[in-house]
PDB file of C-alpha atoms in Angstrom:
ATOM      1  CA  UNK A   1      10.026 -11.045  -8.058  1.00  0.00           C
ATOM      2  CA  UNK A   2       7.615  -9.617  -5.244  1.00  0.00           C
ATOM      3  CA  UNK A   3       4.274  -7.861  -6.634  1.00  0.00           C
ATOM      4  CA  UNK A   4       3.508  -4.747  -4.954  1.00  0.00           C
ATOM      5  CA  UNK A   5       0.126  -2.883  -5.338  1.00  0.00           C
ATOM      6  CA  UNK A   6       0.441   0.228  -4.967  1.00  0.00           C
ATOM      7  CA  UNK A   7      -2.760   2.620  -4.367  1.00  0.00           C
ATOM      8  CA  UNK A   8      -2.785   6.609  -4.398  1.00  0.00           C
ATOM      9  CA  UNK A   9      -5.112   8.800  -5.746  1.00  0.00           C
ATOM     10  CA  UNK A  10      -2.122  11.339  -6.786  1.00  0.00           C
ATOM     11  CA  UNK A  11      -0.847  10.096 -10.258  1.00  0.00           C
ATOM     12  CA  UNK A  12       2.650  11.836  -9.582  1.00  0.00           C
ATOM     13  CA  UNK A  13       3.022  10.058  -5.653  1.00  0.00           C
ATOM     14  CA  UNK A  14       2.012   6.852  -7.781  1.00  0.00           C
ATOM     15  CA  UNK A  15       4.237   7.057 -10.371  1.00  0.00           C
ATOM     16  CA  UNK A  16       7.228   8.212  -8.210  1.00  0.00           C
ATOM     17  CA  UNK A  17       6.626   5.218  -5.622  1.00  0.00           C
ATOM     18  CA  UNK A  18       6.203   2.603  -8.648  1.00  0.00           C
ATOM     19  CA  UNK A  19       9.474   3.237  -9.983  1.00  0.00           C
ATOM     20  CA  UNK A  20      11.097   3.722  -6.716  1.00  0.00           C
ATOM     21  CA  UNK A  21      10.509   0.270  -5.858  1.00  0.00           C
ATOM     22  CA  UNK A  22      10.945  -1.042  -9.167  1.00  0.00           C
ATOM     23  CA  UNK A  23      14.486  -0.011  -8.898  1.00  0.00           C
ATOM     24  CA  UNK A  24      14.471  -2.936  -6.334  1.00  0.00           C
ATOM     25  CA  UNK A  25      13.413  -5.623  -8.782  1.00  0.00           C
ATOM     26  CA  UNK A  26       9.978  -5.568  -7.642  1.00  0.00           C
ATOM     27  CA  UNK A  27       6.257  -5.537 -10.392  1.00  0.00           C
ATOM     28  CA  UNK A  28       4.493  -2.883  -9.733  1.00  0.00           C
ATOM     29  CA  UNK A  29       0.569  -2.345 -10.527  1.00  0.00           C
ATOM     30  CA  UNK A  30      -0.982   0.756  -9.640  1.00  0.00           C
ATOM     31  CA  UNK A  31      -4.577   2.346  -8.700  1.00  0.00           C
ATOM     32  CA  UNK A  32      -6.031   5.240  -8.115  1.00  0.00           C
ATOM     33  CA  UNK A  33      -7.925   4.660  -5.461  1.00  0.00           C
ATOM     34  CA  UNK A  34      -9.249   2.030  -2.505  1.00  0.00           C
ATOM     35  CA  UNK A  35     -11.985   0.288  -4.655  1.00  0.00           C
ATOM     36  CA  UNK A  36      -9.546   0.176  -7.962  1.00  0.00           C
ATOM     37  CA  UNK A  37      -7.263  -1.802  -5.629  1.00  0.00           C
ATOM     38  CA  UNK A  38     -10.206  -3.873  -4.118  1.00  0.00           C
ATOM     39  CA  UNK A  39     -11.487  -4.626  -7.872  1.00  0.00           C
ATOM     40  CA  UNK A  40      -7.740  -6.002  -8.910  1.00  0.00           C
ATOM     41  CA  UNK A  41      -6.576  -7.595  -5.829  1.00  0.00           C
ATOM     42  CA  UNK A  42      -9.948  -9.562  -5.992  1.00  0.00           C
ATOM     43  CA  UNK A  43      -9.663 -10.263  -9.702  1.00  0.00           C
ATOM     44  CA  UNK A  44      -5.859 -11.274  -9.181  1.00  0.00           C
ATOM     45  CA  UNK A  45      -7.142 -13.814  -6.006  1.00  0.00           C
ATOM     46  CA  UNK A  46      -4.858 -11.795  -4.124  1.00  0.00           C
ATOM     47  CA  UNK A  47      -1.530 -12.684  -5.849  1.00  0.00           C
ATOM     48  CA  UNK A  48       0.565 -10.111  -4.489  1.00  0.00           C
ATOM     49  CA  UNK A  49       3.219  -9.588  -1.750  1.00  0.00           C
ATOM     50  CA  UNK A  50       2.436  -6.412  -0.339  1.00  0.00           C
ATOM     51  CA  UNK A  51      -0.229  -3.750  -0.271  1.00  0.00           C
ATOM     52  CA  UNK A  52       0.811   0.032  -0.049  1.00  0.00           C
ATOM     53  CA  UNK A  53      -1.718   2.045  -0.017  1.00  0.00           C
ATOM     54  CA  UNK A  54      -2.304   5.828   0.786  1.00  0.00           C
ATOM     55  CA  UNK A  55      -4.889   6.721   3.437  1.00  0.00           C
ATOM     56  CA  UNK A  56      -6.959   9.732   2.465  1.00  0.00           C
ATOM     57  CA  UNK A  57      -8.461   8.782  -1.280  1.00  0.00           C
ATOM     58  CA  UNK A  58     -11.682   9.131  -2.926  1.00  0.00           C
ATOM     59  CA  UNK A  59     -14.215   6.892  -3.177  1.00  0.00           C
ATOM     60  CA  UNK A  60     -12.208   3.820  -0.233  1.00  0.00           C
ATOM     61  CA  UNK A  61      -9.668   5.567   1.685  1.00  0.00           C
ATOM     62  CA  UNK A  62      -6.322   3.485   2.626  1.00  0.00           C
ATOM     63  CA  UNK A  63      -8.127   2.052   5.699  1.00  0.00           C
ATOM     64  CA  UNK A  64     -11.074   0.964   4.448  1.00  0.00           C
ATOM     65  CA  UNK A  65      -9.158  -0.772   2.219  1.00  0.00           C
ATOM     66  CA  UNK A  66      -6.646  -2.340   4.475  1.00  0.00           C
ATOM     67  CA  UNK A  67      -9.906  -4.222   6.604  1.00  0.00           C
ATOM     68  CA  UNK A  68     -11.421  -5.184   3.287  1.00  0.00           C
ATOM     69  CA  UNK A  69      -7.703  -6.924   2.071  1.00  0.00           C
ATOM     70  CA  UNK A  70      -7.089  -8.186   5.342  1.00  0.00           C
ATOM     71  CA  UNK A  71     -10.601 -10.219   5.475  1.00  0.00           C
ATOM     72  CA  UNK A  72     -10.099 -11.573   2.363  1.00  0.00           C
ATOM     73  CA  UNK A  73      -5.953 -11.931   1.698  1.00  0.00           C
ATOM     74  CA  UNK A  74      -5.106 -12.477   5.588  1.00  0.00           C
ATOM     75  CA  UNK A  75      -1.320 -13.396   4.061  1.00  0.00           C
ATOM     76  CA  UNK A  76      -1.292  -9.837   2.493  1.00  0.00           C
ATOM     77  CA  UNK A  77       0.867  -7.618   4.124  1.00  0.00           C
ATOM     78  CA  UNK A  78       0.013  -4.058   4.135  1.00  0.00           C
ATOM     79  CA  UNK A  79       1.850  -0.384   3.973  1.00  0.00           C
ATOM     80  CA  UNK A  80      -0.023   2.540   4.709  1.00  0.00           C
ATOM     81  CA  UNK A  81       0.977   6.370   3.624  1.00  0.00           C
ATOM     82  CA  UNK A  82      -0.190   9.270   4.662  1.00  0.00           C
ATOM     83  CA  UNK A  83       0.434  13.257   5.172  1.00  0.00           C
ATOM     84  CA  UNK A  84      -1.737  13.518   7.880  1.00  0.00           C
ATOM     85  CA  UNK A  85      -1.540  13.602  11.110  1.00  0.00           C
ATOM     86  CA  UNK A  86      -5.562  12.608  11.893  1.00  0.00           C
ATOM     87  CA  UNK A  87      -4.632   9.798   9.721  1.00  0.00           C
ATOM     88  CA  UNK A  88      -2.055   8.279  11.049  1.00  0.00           C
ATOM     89  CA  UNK A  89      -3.949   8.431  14.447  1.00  0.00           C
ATOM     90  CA  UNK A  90      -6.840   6.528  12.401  1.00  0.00           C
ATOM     91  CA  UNK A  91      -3.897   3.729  11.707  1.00  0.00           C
ATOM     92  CA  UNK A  92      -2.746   3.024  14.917  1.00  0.00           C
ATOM     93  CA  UNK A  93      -5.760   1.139  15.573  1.00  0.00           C
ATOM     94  CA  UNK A  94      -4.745  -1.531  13.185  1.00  0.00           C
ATOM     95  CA  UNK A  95      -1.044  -2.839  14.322  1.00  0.00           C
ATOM     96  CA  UNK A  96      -2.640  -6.138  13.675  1.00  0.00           C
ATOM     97  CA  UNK A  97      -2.889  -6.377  10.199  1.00  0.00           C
ATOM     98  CA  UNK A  98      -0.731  -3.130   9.008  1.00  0.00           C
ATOM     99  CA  UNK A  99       3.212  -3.273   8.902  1.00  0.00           C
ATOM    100  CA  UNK A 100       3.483   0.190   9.310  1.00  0.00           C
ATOM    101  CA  UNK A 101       2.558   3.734   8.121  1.00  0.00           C
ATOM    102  CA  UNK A 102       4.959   5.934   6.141  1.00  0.00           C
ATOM    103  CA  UNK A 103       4.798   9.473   6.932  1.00  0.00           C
ATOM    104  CA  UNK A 104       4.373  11.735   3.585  1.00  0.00           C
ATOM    105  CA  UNK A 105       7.028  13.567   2.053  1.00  0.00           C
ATOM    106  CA  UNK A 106       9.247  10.705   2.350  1.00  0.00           C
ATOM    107  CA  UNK A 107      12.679  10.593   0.472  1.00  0.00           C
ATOM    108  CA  UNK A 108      12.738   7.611  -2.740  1.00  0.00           C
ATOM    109  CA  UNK A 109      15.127   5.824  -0.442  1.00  0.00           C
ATOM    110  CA  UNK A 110      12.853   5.738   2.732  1.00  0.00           C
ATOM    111  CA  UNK A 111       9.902   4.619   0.546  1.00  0.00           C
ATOM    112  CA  UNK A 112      12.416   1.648  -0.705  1.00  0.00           C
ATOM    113  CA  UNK A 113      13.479   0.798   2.724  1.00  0.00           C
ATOM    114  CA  UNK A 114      10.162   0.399   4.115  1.00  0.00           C
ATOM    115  CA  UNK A 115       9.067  -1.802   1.433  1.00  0.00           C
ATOM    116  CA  UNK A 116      12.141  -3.998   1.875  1.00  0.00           C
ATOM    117  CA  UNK A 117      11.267  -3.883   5.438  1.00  0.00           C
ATOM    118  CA  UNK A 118       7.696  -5.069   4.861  1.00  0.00           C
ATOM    119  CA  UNK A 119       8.197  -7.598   2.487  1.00  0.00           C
ATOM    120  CA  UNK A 120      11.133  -9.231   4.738  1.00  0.00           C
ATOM    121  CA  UNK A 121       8.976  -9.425   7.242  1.00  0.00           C
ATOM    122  CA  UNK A 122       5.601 -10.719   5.419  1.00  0.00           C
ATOM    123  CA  UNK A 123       3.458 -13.746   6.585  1.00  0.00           C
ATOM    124  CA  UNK A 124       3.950 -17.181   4.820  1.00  0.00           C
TER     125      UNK A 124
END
């Protein structure tokens, strides 16, 4: 069963994305922001499949984030979200170790194919 981490500061975009994807068989843990993520991916040694993470958060946005698991969990594959525009200009800068960046709103069945889509395509 693929572990997912899923970071967002918005309780409600977290919840709805955790059981979207749990739909698909896949253990969910959530945070509410970049350095929650940071503190259990580095307590965990990294033992998850896929990072998807929100952009714009408090305290380490999505970015910040995606360098800091991609120095230290170079297998990690990551999933940015965003609503923003700026932000998703911000994320095209990092094609090398991003999947891809979902645009916010996104229907429950977009959110589930792009995970699918990430985790098919992870590094061994």
């Amino acid at each position: 069963m693929p572990r997912v981490l899923i970071a967002d500061d918005e309780e409600s975009m977290r919840k709805l994305v955790a059981r979207a994807i749990a739909m698909d068989g896949h253990e969910t843990v959530t945070a509410q922001d970049g350095a929650e993520a940071l503190d259990i991916l580095t307590r965990e040694d990294g033992a998850f499949d896929l990072l998807l993470t929100d952009i714009q958060m408090p305290v380490m946005d999505g970015i910040a984030l995606a360098l800091a698991a991609a120095r230290d969990f170079p297998n990690l594959t990551v999933l940015l979200m965003t609503g923003f525009a700026d932000q998703r200009e911000r994320a095209s800068n990092l094609n090398a170790i991003v999947h891809d960046v979902i645009t916010k709103p996104f229907a429950v069945a977009d959110i589930r194919t792009a995970v699918a889509d990430a985790l098919a395509t992870r590094k061994e």
